[in-house]
Short mmCIF file of C-alpha atoms in Angstrom, two decimals:
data_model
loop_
_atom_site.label_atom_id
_atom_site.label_comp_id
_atom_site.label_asym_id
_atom_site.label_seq_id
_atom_site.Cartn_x
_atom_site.Cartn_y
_atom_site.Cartn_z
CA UNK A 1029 -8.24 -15.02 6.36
CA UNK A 1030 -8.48 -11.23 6.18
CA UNK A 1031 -10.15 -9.46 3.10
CA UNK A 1032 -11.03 -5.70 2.04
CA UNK A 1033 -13.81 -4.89 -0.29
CA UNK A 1034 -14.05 -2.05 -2.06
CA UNK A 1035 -17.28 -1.84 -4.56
CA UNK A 1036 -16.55 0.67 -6.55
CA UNK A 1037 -13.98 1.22 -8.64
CA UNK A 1038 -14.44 4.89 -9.59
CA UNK A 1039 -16.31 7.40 -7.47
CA UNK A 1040 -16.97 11.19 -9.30
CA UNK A 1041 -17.73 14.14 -7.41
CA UNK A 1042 -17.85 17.84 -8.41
CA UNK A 1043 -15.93 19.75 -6.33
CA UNK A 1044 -17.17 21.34 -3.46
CA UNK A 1045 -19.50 18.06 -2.93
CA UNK A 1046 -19.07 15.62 0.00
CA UNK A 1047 -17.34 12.26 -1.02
CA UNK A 1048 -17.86 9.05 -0.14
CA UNK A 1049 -15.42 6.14 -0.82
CA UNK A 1050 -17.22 2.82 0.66
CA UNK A 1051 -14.95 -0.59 2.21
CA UNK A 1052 -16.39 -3.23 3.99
CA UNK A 1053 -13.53 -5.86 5.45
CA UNK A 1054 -13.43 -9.45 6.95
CA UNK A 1055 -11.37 -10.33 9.68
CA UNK A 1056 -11.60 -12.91 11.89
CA UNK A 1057 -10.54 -10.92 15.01
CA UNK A 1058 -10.51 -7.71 15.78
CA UNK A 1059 -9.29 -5.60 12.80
CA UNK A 1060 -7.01 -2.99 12.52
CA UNK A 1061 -8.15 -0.47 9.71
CA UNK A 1062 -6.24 1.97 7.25
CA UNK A 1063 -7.52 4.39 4.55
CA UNK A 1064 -4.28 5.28 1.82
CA UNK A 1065 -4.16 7.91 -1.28
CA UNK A 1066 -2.42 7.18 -4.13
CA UNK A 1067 -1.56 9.36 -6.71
CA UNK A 1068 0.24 8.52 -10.40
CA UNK A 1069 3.60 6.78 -9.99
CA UNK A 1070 3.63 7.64 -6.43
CA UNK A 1071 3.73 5.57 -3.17
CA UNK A 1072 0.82 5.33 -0.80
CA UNK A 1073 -0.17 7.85 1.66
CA UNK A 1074 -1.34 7.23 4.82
CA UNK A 1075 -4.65 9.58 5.56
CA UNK A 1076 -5.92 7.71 8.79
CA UNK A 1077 -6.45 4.40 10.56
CA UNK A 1078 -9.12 2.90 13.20
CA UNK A 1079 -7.67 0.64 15.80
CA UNK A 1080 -9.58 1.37 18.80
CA UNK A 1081 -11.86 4.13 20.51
CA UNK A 1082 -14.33 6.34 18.68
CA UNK A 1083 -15.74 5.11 15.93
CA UNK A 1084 -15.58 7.91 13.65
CA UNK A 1085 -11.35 9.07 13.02
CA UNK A 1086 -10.37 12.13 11.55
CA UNK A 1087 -7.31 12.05 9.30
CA UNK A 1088 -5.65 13.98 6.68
CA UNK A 1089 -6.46 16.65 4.88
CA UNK A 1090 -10.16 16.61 6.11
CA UNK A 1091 -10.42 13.21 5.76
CA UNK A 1092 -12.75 11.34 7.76
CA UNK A 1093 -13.83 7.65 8.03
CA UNK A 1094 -16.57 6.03 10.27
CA UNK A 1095 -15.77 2.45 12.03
CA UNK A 1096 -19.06 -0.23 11.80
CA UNK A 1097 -18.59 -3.28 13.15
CA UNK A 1098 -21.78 -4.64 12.40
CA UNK A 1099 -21.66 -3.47 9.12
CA UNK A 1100 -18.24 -3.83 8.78
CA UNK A 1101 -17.50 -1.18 7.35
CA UNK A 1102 -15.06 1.59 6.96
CA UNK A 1103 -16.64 4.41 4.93
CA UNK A 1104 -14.01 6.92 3.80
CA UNK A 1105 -15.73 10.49 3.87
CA UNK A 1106 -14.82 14.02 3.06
CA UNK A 1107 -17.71 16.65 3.17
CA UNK A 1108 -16.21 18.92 0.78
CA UNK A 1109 -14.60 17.57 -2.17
CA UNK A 1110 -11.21 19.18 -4.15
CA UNK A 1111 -10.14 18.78 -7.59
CA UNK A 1112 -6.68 18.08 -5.86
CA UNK A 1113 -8.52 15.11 -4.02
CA UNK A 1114 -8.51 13.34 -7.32
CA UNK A 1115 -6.25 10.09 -6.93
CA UNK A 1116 -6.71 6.26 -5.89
CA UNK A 1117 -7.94 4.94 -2.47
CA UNK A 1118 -7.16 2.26 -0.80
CA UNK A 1119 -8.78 0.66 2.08
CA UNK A 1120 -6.37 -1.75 4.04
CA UNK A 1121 -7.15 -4.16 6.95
CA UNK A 1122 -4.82 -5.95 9.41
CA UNK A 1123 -6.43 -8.43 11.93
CA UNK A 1124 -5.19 -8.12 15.40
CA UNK A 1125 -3.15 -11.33 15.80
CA UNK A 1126 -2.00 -11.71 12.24
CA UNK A 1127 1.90 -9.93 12.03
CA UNK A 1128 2.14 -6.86 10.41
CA UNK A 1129 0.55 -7.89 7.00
CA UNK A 1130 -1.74 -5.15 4.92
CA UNK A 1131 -4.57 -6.63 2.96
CA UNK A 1132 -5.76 -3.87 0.20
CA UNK A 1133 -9.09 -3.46 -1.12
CA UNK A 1134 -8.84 -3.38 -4.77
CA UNK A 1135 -9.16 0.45 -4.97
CA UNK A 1136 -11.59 3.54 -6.05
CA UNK A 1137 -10.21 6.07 -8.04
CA UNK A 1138 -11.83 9.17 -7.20
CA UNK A 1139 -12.17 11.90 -9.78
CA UNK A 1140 -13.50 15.55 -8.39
CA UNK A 1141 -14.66 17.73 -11.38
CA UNK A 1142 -14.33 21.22 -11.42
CA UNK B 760 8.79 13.67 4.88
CA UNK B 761 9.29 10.51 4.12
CA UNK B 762 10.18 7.98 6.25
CA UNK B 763 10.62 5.18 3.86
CA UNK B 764 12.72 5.85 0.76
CA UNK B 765 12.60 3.91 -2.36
CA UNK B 766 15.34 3.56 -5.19
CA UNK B 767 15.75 3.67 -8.55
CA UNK B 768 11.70 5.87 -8.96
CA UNK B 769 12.08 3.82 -12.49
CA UNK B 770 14.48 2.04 -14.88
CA UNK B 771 14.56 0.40 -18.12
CA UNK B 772 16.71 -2.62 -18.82
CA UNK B 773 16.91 -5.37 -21.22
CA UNK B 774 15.87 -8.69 -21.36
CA UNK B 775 18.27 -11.28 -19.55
CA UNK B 776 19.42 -8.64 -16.79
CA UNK B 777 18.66 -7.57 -13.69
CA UNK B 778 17.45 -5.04 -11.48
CA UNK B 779 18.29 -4.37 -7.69
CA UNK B 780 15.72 -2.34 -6.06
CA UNK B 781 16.88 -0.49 -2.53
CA UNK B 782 14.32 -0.07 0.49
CA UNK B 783 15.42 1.91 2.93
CA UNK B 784 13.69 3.12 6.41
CA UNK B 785 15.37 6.92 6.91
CA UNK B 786 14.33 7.08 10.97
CA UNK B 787 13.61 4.08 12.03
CA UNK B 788 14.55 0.13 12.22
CA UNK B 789 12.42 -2.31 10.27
CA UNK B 790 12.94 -5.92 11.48
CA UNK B 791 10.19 -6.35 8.92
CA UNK B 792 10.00 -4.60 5.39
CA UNK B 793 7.09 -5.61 3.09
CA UNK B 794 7.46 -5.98 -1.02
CA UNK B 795 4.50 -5.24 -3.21
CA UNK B 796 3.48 -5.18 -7.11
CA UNK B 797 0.81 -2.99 -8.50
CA UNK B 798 -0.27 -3.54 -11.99
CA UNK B 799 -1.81 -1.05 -13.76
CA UNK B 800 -4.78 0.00 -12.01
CA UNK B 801 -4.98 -2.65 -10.12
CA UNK B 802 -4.26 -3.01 -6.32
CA UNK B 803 -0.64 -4.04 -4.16
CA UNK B 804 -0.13 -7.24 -4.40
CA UNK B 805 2.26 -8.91 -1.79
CA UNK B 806 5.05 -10.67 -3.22
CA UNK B 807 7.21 -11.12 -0.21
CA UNK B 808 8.05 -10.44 3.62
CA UNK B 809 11.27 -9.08 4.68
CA UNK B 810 12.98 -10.01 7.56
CA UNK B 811 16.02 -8.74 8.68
CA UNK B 812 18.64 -11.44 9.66
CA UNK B 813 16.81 -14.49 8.28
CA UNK B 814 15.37 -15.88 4.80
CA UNK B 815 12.36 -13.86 3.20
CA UNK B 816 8.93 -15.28 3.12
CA UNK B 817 7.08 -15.45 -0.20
CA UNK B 818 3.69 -15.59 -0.95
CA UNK B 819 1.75 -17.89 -2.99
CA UNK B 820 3.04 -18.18 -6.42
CA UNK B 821 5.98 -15.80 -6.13
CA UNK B 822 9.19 -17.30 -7.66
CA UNK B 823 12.12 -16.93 -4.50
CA UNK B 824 14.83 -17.26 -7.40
CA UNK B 825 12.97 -14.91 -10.07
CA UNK B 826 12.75 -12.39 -7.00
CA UNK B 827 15.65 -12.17 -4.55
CA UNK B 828 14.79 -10.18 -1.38
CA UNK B 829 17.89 -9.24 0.95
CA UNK B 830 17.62 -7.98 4.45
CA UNK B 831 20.68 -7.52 5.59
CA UNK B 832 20.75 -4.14 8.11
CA UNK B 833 17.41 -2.79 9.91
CA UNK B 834 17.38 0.20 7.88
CA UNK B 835 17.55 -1.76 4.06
CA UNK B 836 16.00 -4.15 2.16
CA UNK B 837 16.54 -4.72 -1.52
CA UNK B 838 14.55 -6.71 -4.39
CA UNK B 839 16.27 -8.06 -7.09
CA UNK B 840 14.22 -9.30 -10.04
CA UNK B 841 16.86 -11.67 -12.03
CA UNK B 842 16.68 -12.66 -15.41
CA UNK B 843 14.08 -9.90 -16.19
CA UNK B 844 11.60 -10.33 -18.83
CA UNK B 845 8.92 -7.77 -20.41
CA UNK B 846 6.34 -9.72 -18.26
CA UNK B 847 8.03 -8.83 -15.23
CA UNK B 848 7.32 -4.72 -15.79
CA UNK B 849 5.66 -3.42 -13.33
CA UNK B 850 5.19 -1.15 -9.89
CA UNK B 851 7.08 -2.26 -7.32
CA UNK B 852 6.42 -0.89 -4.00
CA UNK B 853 8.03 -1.66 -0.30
CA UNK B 854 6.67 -0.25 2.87
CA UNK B 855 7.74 -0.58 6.45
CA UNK B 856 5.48 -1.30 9.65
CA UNK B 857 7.47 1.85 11.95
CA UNK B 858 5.76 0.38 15.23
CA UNK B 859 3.54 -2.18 16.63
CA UNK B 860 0.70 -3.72 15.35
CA UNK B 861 -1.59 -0.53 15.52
CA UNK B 862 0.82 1.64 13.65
CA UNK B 863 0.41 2.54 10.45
CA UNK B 864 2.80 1.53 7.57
CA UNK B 865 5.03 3.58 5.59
CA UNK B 866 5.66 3.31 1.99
CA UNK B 867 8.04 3.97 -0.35
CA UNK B 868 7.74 6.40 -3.56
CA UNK B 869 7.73 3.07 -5.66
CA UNK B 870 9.80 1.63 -8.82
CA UNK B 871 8.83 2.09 -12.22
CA UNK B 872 10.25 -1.54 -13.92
CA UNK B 873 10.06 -1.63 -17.65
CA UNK B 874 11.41 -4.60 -19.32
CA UNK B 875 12.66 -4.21 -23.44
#
């Protein structure tokens, strides 16, 4: 079975300061990776996804997120944090031979002060 | 803009009713439409996999007859939660795969339930 872990459940940041959202997944095959913002009584966003290639993907709005696979990891990073980044993140993994089902992490809500 | 468009963004109704929810994919065909729940903050939780032209699949501890999922074109899916009680308020979310396996799904601007 697939799983996403996300260790933290909030993340602060002042603004201007890189941010780091951490997820580390378990897949039995070769896994299909997703980063998602959500903001209050809003749908998800997609910001970026790994699926093959370089290991480090650049996404939206200067999102960034680095692919270990013997870490298994999937680090979401921005190097300069905005107050407009505030929202909820969501890690999501899909293994390769498993359909098209999403399993989220459990979420970090990230909060950039001024 | 959004590909995947959600309806109502909330409503309130009384105990004993209930509630359709529409799903629809604006620019694309979803064989497959996915139906989540988010408590407060908390993650998605699947409830159920839509699949157009043939019965939904549930997961795990998801009532079929509390939560009636139609699939009936490849552009709409709908939720209806019958018989709704306060317990039942929630976030409910769908999202649509738009491609293959490495594509990236598409959600919809999510329902606001609230049960009185």
């Amino acid at each position: 079975a697939q799983s996403v872990a996300q260790p933290e459940d909030q993340v602060n940041v002042a603004e201007g300061n890189p941010l780091t959202v951490k997820c580390t997944y378990s897949v039995s095959g070769n896994p299909y990776l997703f980063w998602y913002v959500q903001y209050p009584n809003r749908g998800l966003q997609f910001l970026l996804k790994y699926i093959t290639g370089d290991n480090l993907v650049k996404g939206s709005y200067g999102f960034e997120a680095e692919f270990n696979k013997s870490q298994t990891s999937f680090h979401l990073k921005k190097p300069s944090a905005l107050v407009s980044d505030s929202a909820l993140y969501f890690c999501a993994v899909r293994e390769g031979a498993a359909g098209n089902k999403l399993t989220f992490g459990g979420g970090t809500r990230v909060l950039v002060k001024p | 803009g959004a590909v995947v468009s959600q309806h109502p963004s909330r409503v309130i109704c009384k105990s004993g009713t209930s509630v359709k929810i529409e799903c629809r994919s604006l620019d694309f065909q979803a064989t497959t439409m996915f139906w989540y729940r988010q408590f407060p903050k908390q993650s998605l939780m699947l409830m159920a996999t839509s699949n157009e032209g043939s019965k939904a699949t549930y997961e795990q501890g998801v009532e079929k007859d509390k939560f009636l999922i139609n699939h009936a074109s490849l552009t709409l899916s709908t939720l209806t939660v019958t018989s709704a009680h306060p317990e039942d308020s929630s976030f409910y979310i769908c999202s649509a795969p738009r491609g293959g396996k490495g594509t990236e799904a598409f959600f919809g601007q999510g329902t606001r339930l609230t049960v009185v």
